[in-house]
C-alpha positions as a printed Julia matrix, in Angstrom:
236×3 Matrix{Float64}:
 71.51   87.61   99.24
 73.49   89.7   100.97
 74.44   93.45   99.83
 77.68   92.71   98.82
 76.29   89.8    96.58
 73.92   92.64   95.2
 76.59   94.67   94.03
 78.82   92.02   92.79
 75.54   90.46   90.36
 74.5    93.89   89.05
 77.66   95.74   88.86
 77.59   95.85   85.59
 74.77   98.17   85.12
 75.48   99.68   88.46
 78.7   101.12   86.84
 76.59  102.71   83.8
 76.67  106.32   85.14
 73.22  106.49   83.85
 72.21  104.17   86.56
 74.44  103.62   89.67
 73.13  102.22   92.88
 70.34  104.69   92.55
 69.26  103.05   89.64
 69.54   99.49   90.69
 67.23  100.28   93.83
 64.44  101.35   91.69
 65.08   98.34   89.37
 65.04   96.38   92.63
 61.97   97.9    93.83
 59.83   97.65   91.17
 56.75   95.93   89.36
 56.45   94.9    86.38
 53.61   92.93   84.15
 54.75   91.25   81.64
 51.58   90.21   79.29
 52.65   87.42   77.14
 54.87   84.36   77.83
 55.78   83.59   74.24
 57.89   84.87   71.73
 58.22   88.92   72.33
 57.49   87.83   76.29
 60.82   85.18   76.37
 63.36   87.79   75.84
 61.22   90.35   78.33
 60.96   88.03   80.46
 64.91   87.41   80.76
 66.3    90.74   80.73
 64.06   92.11   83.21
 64.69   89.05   85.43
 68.49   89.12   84.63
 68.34   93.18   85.59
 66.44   92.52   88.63
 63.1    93.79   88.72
 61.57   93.38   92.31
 58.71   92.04   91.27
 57.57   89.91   87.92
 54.02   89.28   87.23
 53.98   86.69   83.89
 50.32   86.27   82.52
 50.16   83.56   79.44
 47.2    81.08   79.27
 48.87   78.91   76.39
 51.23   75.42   77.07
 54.45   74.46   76.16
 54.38   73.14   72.6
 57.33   71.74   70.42
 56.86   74.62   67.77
 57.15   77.38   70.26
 61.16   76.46   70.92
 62.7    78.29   67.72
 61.87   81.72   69.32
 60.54   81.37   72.49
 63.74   80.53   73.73
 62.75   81.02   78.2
 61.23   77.55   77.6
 62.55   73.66   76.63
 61.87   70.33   75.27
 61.72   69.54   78.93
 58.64   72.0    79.69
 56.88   70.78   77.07
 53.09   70.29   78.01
 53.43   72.4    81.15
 51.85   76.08   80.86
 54.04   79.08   80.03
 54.08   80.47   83.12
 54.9    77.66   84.63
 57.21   77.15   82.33
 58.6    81.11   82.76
 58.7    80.04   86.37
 61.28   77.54   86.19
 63.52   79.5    84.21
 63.29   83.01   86.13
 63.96   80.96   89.54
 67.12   78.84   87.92
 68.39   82.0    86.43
 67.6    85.01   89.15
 66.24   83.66   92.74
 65.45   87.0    94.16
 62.68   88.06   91.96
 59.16   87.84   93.24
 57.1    86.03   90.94
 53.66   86.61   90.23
 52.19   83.67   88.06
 48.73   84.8    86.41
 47.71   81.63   84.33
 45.18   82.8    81.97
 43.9    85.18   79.48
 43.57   88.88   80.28
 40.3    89.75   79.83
 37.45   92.65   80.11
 36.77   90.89   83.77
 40.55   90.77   85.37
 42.19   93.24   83.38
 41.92   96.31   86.02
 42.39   93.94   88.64
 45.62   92.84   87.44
 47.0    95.81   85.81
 46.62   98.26   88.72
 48.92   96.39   90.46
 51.99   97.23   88.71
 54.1    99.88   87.71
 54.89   98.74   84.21
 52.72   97.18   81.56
 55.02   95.76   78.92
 52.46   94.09   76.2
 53.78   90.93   74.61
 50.89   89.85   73.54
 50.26   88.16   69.94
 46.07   89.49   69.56
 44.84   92.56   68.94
 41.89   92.18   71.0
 44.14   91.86   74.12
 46.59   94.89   73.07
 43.85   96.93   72.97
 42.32   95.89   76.68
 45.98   96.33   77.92
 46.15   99.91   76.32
 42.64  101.31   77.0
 43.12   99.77   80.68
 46.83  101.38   80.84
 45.17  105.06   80.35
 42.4   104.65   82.61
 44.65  103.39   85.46
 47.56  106.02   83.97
 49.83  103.3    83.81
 52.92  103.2    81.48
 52.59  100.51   78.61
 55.57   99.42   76.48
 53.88   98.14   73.42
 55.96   95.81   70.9
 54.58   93.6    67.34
 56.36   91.09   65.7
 55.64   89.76   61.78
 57.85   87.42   59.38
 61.25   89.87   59.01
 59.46   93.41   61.2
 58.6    94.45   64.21
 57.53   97.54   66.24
 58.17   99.08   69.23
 56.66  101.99   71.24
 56.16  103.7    74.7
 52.13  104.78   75.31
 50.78  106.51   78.05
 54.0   107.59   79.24
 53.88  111.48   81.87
 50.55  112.17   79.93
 51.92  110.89   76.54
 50.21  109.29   73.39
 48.24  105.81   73.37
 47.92  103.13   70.96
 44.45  104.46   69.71
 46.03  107.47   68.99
 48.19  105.94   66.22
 45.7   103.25   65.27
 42.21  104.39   66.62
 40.49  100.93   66.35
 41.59   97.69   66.1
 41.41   95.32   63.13
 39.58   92.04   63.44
 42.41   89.52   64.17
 40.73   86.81   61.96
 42.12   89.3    59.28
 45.83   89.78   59.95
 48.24   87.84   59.26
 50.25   85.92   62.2
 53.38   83.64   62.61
 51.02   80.66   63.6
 49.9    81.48   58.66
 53.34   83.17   57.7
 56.03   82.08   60.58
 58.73   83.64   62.35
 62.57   83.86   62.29
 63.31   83.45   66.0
 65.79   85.65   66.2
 63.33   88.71   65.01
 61.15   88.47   68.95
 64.78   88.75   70.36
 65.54   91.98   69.3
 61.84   93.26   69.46
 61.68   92.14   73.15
 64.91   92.92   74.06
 64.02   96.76   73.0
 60.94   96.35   74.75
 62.96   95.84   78.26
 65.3    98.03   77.44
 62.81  100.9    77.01
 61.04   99.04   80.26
 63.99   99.38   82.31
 64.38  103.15   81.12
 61.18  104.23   82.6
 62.05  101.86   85.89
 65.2   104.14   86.3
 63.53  107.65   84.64
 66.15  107.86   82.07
 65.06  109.98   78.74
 62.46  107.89   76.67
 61.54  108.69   73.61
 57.21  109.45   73.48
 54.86  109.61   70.71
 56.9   107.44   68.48
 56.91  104.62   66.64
 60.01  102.2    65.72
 59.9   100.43   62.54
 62.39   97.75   62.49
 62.72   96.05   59.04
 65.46   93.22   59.77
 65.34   92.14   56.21
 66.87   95.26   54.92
 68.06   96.11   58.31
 66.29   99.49   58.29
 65.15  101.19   61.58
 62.32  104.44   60.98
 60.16  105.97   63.78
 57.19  108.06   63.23
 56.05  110.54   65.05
 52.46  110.38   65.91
């Protein structure tokens, strides 16, 4: 793609005085993890493609199944049966051709998750456990890497920035995790797929802040309560 072609596809934020050309060269030369490929990870996954991050690492171990389409909207009946990141895949290279993709098929674990982690510049944690936000967070602060966090349940989500120039962690607001056999999930109580849209796209938003060092907001927590359609943050 030529640099005229550049401009023309991302003029639209390029003319945001915020970012400029400045701006779109760190978007362009940047790395991102995305840790999920599901219903927070979709609209992550398409707005940081769509913005064009340099490079994309996806990391999902699930499939394709028929029940995942009301929210998870990056896949279709089509990749039904293939894995998410496959899946992902497709979509990213039909929608945005110049982003590097890095597929990482399987579960982040104890083993990989230093490995994988210290090779990008942003952490943005889609994932639906909390054994794995946890591993993501602990792993963010010992490799002092920026984590945007995000949680999705029946009408509510969250949203927050950890670990951000020597901010505030997860464990700081929650110092251990639950057992996940505990909580409820969407797979018991079910989602409205429009809720991960709006969680996720906040979650790039705030992603593509940091890739661009505009003013984020630290040591907070967003509270987003669609069913009264009530946003709170608290300060932690």
């Amino acid at each position: 793609m030529k640099k005229g072609d550049h401009f023309s596809r991302y003029s639209r934020q390029i003319f945001i005085e915020e970012i400029g050309l400045e701006g779109q060269k760190k978007i362009l030369a940047s790395k991102v993890l995305v840790i999920g490929a599901g219903g927070l990870g979709s609209p992550i996954i398409q707005y940081l493609a769509a913005a064009g991050v340099g490079t994309l690492g996806i990391a999902d171990f699930d499939e394709v199944e028929l029940h995942n389409l009301n929210r998870q909207i990056i896949h279709t009946e089509k990749t039904v049966g293939l894995s998410k990141v496959k899946s992902a895949k497709i979509f990213v290279e039909n929608l945005n051709h110049q982003v590097s993709l890095n597929e990482i098929e399987g579960k982040i674990n104890e083993i990989n998750a230093e490995e994988i982690i210290s090779q990008y510049d942003v952490i943005v944690d889609g994932s639906d456990n909390f054994s794995t936000r946890y591993l993501v967070n602990d792993t963010c602060v010992e490799l002092n890497k920026t984590l945007v966090y995000g949680s999705i349940l029946g009408f509510s989500g969250q949203v927050a920035v950890f670990n951000y120039k020597g901010s505030k962690n997860l464990r700081d607001i929650f110092p251990e995790p639950p057992f996940d056999g505990d909580m409820p999930d969407c797979d018991r109580l079910g989602v409205l797929g429009a809720l991960p849209g709006i969680i996720g796209s906040m979650m790039a938003l705030q992603a593509l802040k940091i890739i661009t060092d505009l003013l984020v907001s630290v040591n907070q927590l967003t509270l987003v309560d669609t069913m009264n359609w009530r946003f709170q943050t608290i300060d932690f």
